[in-house]
Short mmCIF file of C-alpha atoms and ligand atoms in Angstrom, two decimals:
data_model
loop_
_atom_site.label_atom_id
_atom_site.label_comp_id
_atom_site.label_asym_id
_atom_site.label_seq_id
_atom_site.Cartn_x
_atom_site.Cartn_y
_atom_site.Cartn_z
CA MET A 27 -15.58 3.54 25.70
CA ASP A 28 -13.32 4.69 28.42
CA ARG A 29 -9.66 5.36 26.91
CA ILE A 30 -8.07 5.74 30.19
CA PHE A 31 -9.21 2.27 31.22
CA HIS A 32 -7.68 1.03 27.87
CA SER A 33 -4.51 2.69 28.21
CA THR A 34 -3.78 1.51 31.66
CA MET A 35 -4.89 -2.14 30.88
CA ASN A 36 -2.78 -2.21 27.65
CA ARG A 37 0.09 -0.99 29.15
CA ARG A 38 -0.08 -3.22 32.07
CA ILE A 39 -0.84 -6.10 29.92
CA PHE A 40 2.00 -5.58 27.80
CA LEU A 41 4.56 -5.24 30.61
CA LYS A 42 3.26 -8.80 31.73
CA THR A 43 3.02 -10.24 28.36
CA ALA A 44 5.86 -12.08 26.24
CA ALA A 45 7.35 -9.31 23.88
CA VAL A 46 5.93 -9.44 20.14
CA GLY A 47 8.65 -8.78 17.69
CA SER A 48 9.99 -5.25 18.25
CA ILE A 49 7.02 -3.83 19.93
CA LEU A 50 7.92 -1.20 22.55
CA ALA A 51 5.79 -0.55 25.46
CA SER A 52 5.74 3.43 25.03
CA GLY A 53 3.23 3.67 21.92
CA GLY A 54 -0.45 4.41 21.39
CA ILE A 55 -3.36 2.43 22.22
CA ALA A 56 -5.35 -0.17 20.35
CA GLY A 57 -8.76 1.33 21.42
CA PHE A 58 -10.60 0.45 17.92
CA PRO A 59 -14.54 -0.05 19.24
CA ILE A 60 -15.54 -2.75 17.18
CA SER A 61 -18.03 -3.99 19.33
CA THR A 62 -20.31 -1.79 21.71
CA SER A 63 -22.04 -4.16 24.03
CA GLY A 64 -24.31 -2.91 26.74
CA ALA A 65 -24.80 -4.50 29.93
CA ALA A 66 -25.60 -8.25 29.80
CA SER A 67 -26.30 -7.95 26.12
CA ALA A 68 -24.85 -10.97 23.83
CA HIS A 69 -22.24 -9.98 21.41
CA THR A 70 -23.77 -10.03 18.19
CA LEU A 71 -22.26 -10.89 14.29
CA PRO A 72 -21.76 -7.77 12.74
CA PRO A 73 -23.50 -7.57 9.38
CA LEU A 74 -20.68 -7.90 6.57
CA PRO A 75 -19.92 -4.51 4.74
CA TYR A 76 -20.69 -6.05 1.34
CA PRO A 77 -22.68 -9.06 0.28
CA GLU A 78 -21.32 -12.62 0.22
CA ASP A 79 -20.17 -12.46 -3.47
CA GLY A 80 -19.28 -8.84 -2.93
CA LEU A 81 -15.31 -9.56 -3.03
CA GLU A 82 -15.38 -12.02 -6.27
CA PRO A 83 -13.16 -12.81 -8.05
CA TYR A 84 -10.45 -12.61 -5.62
CA ILE A 85 -12.23 -14.03 -2.72
CA SER A 86 -15.34 -16.06 -3.45
CA GLY A 87 -18.95 -16.08 -2.23
CA ARG A 88 -18.32 -19.72 -1.14
CA THR A 89 -15.27 -18.99 1.02
CA LEU A 90 -17.26 -16.02 2.79
CA SER A 91 -20.43 -17.92 3.08
CA PHE A 92 -18.06 -20.52 5.51
CA HIS A 93 -15.73 -17.94 6.72
CA TYR A 94 -18.04 -15.28 7.96
CA GLY A 95 -21.31 -17.68 8.01
CA LYS A 96 -19.68 -20.58 9.82
CA HIS A 97 -16.26 -19.63 11.35
CA HIS A 98 -16.95 -16.20 12.41
CA ARG A 99 -20.14 -16.84 13.97
CA ALA A 100 -19.14 -19.74 16.00
CA TYR A 101 -16.40 -17.44 17.75
CA VAL A 102 -19.15 -14.95 18.56
CA ASP A 103 -21.29 -17.75 19.74
CA LYS A 104 -18.70 -19.48 21.77
CA THR A 105 -17.78 -16.02 23.43
CA ASN A 106 -21.34 -15.43 24.27
CA GLU A 107 -21.54 -18.95 25.83
CA LEU A 108 -18.54 -18.48 27.80
CA VAL A 109 -19.48 -15.16 29.48
CA LYS A 110 -22.88 -15.94 30.13
CA ASN A 111 -23.82 -15.47 33.75
CA THR A 112 -20.31 -14.39 34.86
CA ASP A 113 -18.79 -10.95 35.69
CA LEU A 114 -17.63 -10.93 32.33
CA ALA A 115 -21.01 -10.47 30.61
CA GLY A 116 -21.60 -7.02 29.32
CA LEU A 117 -17.84 -6.19 28.52
CA SER A 118 -16.79 -5.30 24.91
CA LEU A 119 -14.69 -7.66 23.07
CA GLU A 120 -11.55 -5.24 23.63
CA GLU A 121 -12.23 -5.63 27.40
CA LEU A 122 -12.81 -9.42 27.29
CA ILE A 123 -9.59 -9.51 25.08
CA GLU A 124 -7.37 -7.52 27.55
CA THR A 125 -8.91 -9.14 30.79
CA SER A 126 -8.65 -12.84 29.16
CA ALA A 127 -5.03 -11.80 28.01
CA GLU A 128 -4.28 -10.99 31.47
CA SER A 129 -6.12 -13.84 33.14
CA GLN A 130 -4.58 -16.28 30.63
CA ASN A 131 -7.82 -18.05 29.92
CA ARG A 132 -7.13 -18.99 26.57
CA GLN A 133 -10.19 -20.42 25.55
CA LEU A 134 -12.01 -16.95 26.12
CA PHE A 135 -9.00 -15.11 24.76
CA ASN A 136 -9.00 -17.17 21.33
CA ASN A 137 -12.57 -16.68 21.03
CA ALA A 138 -12.94 -13.01 21.97
CA ALA A 139 -10.06 -12.04 19.77
CA GLN A 140 -11.10 -14.09 16.94
CA SER A 141 -14.47 -12.58 17.02
CA TRP A 142 -12.79 -8.96 17.02
CA ASN A 143 -9.94 -9.87 14.37
CA HIS A 144 -12.68 -11.12 11.86
CA THR A 145 -15.08 -8.16 12.05
CA PHE A 146 -11.67 -5.85 11.33
CA TYR A 147 -10.58 -7.95 8.50
CA TRP A 148 -13.92 -7.75 6.65
CA ARG A 149 -13.85 -3.83 7.36
CA GLY A 150 -10.54 -3.56 5.56
CA MET A 151 -11.66 -4.78 2.40
CA LYS A 152 -14.09 -3.77 -0.37
CA SER A 153 -15.15 -4.57 -3.89
CA LYS A 154 -12.54 -2.68 -6.41
CA GLY A 155 -10.04 -2.12 -3.52
CA GLY A 156 -6.68 -2.42 -3.51
CA GLY A 157 -4.14 -0.03 -5.31
CA SER A 158 -2.14 2.64 -3.24
CA PRO A 159 -3.36 4.97 -0.54
CA SER A 160 -3.26 8.39 -0.62
CA GLY A 161 -3.34 11.92 1.46
CA ASP A 162 -1.99 11.59 5.37
CA LEU A 163 -1.82 7.77 4.90
CA ALA A 164 0.46 7.72 1.99
CA LYS A 165 2.78 10.17 3.80
CA ALA A 166 2.71 8.10 7.20
CA ILE A 167 3.32 4.90 5.04
CA ILE A 168 6.24 6.80 3.08
CA ARG A 169 7.70 7.87 6.18
CA SER A 170 7.95 4.73 8.02
CA PHE A 171 8.74 2.37 5.22
CA GLY A 172 10.23 4.55 2.43
CA SER A 173 8.02 3.87 -0.08
CA VAL A 174 4.44 2.29 -0.79
CA GLU A 175 5.99 -0.47 -2.55
CA THR A 176 8.64 -1.34 0.49
CA PHE A 177 5.61 -1.47 2.68
CA LYS A 178 3.84 -3.92 0.19
CA GLU A 179 6.73 -5.92 0.02
CA SER A 180 7.26 -6.04 3.93
CA PHE A 181 3.72 -6.69 4.37
CA SER A 182 3.57 -9.79 1.74
CA HIS A 183 6.72 -11.21 3.42
CA ALA A 184 5.32 -11.10 7.04
CA ALA A 185 2.01 -12.69 5.87
CA GLU A 186 4.02 -15.50 3.47
CA ASN A 187 6.15 -16.29 6.48
CA ARG A 188 3.74 -16.55 8.83
CA PHE A 189 4.08 -20.42 9.87
CA GLY A 190 0.72 -21.90 10.09
CA SER A 191 -2.58 -20.10 11.22
CA GLY A 192 -2.63 -16.08 12.26
CA TYR A 193 -2.61 -12.65 10.93
CA ALA A 194 -0.41 -9.94 9.51
CA TRP A 195 -1.16 -6.33 10.36
CA LEU A 196 0.03 -2.96 9.60
CA VAL A 197 -0.08 -1.25 12.86
CA ALA A 198 0.71 2.41 14.27
CA GLN A 199 2.84 3.08 17.30
CA GLY A 200 2.77 6.49 18.08
CA ASP A 201 3.79 8.31 14.50
CA ILE A 202 5.51 5.11 13.29
CA LEU A 203 3.68 2.33 11.26
CA LYS A 204 4.98 -0.90 11.55
CA ILE A 205 4.28 -4.63 10.22
CA MET A 206 3.33 -7.00 12.63
CA SER A 207 2.71 -10.82 12.59
CA THR A 208 0.67 -12.96 15.04
CA GLY A 209 -0.28 -16.35 15.54
CA ASP A 210 -3.42 -17.84 16.00
CA ALA A 211 -5.86 -15.80 17.31
CA ASP A 212 -3.24 -13.11 18.71
CA THR A 213 -4.22 -9.64 18.14
CA PRO A 214 -2.47 -6.23 18.39
CA VAL A 215 -5.53 -5.14 20.83
CA ALA A 216 -3.74 -7.45 23.46
CA HIS A 217 -0.16 -5.35 22.87
CA GLY A 218 -1.12 -1.78 23.11
CA VAL A 219 -0.49 -1.15 19.32
CA LYS A 220 -3.09 0.31 17.21
CA PRO A 221 -4.26 -1.91 14.13
CA LEU A 222 -4.77 -0.20 10.90
CA LEU A 223 -5.38 -3.22 8.65
CA THR A 224 -5.12 -6.97 8.64
CA ILE A 225 -5.26 -10.07 6.29
CA ASP A 226 -6.42 -13.70 7.65
CA LEU A 227 -3.79 -16.10 7.16
CA TRP A 228 -5.68 -19.11 8.59
CA GLU A 229 -6.08 -22.01 5.68
CA HIS A 230 -9.99 -21.22 5.98
CA ALA A 231 -9.68 -17.67 4.53
CA TYR A 232 -8.18 -18.58 1.18
CA TYR A 233 -8.15 -22.58 0.86
CA LEU A 234 -11.35 -22.84 -1.30
CA ASP A 235 -10.02 -20.52 -3.75
CA TYR A 236 -6.16 -20.56 -3.82
CA GLN A 237 -5.47 -23.97 -2.14
CA ASN A 238 -1.83 -23.75 -0.89
CA ARG A 239 -1.29 -20.71 -3.11
CA ARG A 240 -1.14 -18.33 -0.08
CA LYS A 241 1.05 -15.88 -2.04
CA ALA A 242 -1.71 -15.30 -4.73
CA TYR A 243 -4.09 -14.49 -2.05
CA ILE A 244 -1.92 -12.02 -0.60
CA LYS A 245 -1.43 -10.42 -3.97
CA ALA A 246 -5.08 -10.19 -4.59
CA PHE A 247 -5.74 -8.85 -1.20
CA LEU A 248 -3.34 -5.86 -1.77
CA ASP A 249 -3.90 -5.37 -5.39
CA HIS A 250 -7.68 -5.56 -5.39
CA LEU A 251 -9.26 -5.48 -1.91
CA VAL A 252 -7.58 -3.30 0.40
CA ASN A 253 -10.24 -0.50 1.70
CA TRP A 254 -7.50 2.21 2.18
CA ASP A 255 -10.47 4.40 3.44
CA PHE A 256 -10.98 2.27 6.43
CA VAL A 257 -6.88 2.22 7.12
CA SER A 258 -7.07 5.96 7.28
CA GLU A 259 -9.93 6.37 9.24
CA ASN A 260 -8.15 3.98 11.83
CA LEU A 261 -4.99 5.98 11.53
CA ASP A 262 -6.98 9.03 12.04
CA GLY A 263 -8.96 7.60 15.06
CA ASN A 264 -6.30 8.70 17.73
MN1 MN B 320 -10.61 -16.37 9.80
#
């Protein structure tokens, strides 16, 4: 992946995009390479990093069979359909997100961003996850939020208060970690900050298991599912 291209694109798009929260234009770049699509090759649905029932009892196999097997697959298929036989075929998901944000092609943006966001969400969880971060990540969280507990409270608050569909994120901007909340398909990839962790807040992520109890889903995510190794790798991947 060409990081100079990404830096330039992200900065340019950021400056043209409505401000999101307190995000500043001076930060690092979200270049997390989730897709590596070659020339003209279609985007593929990446395998889950665990079996569909691997997150039980906190997220059921039934939820994952729909969420991954139906919703995520549909976003990837639609992205392929939209770029097929166009100049955009062969671009990575990150490049499609940036390009469609700039051109305000909402249908492509929504499907490419949802394809990217879901892969990132799956990778941020694991069986017997949760608990607390360690090492440099823990230091960065304490430096930015004061304590791990304060981080968890801020993340939970943002997730609970996202009205309707969207995501809550832990992101890095330079040396500072921040909480970010985005609506619908929107993603830090389009805003020049580096995503470290996300929780999907669309009802399809939790309704079968928790119905309207989003707060219980968020607590289960933090207490039992977060893959802190994945978050550390993202922080290190400058
Ligand atoms: Mn989802």
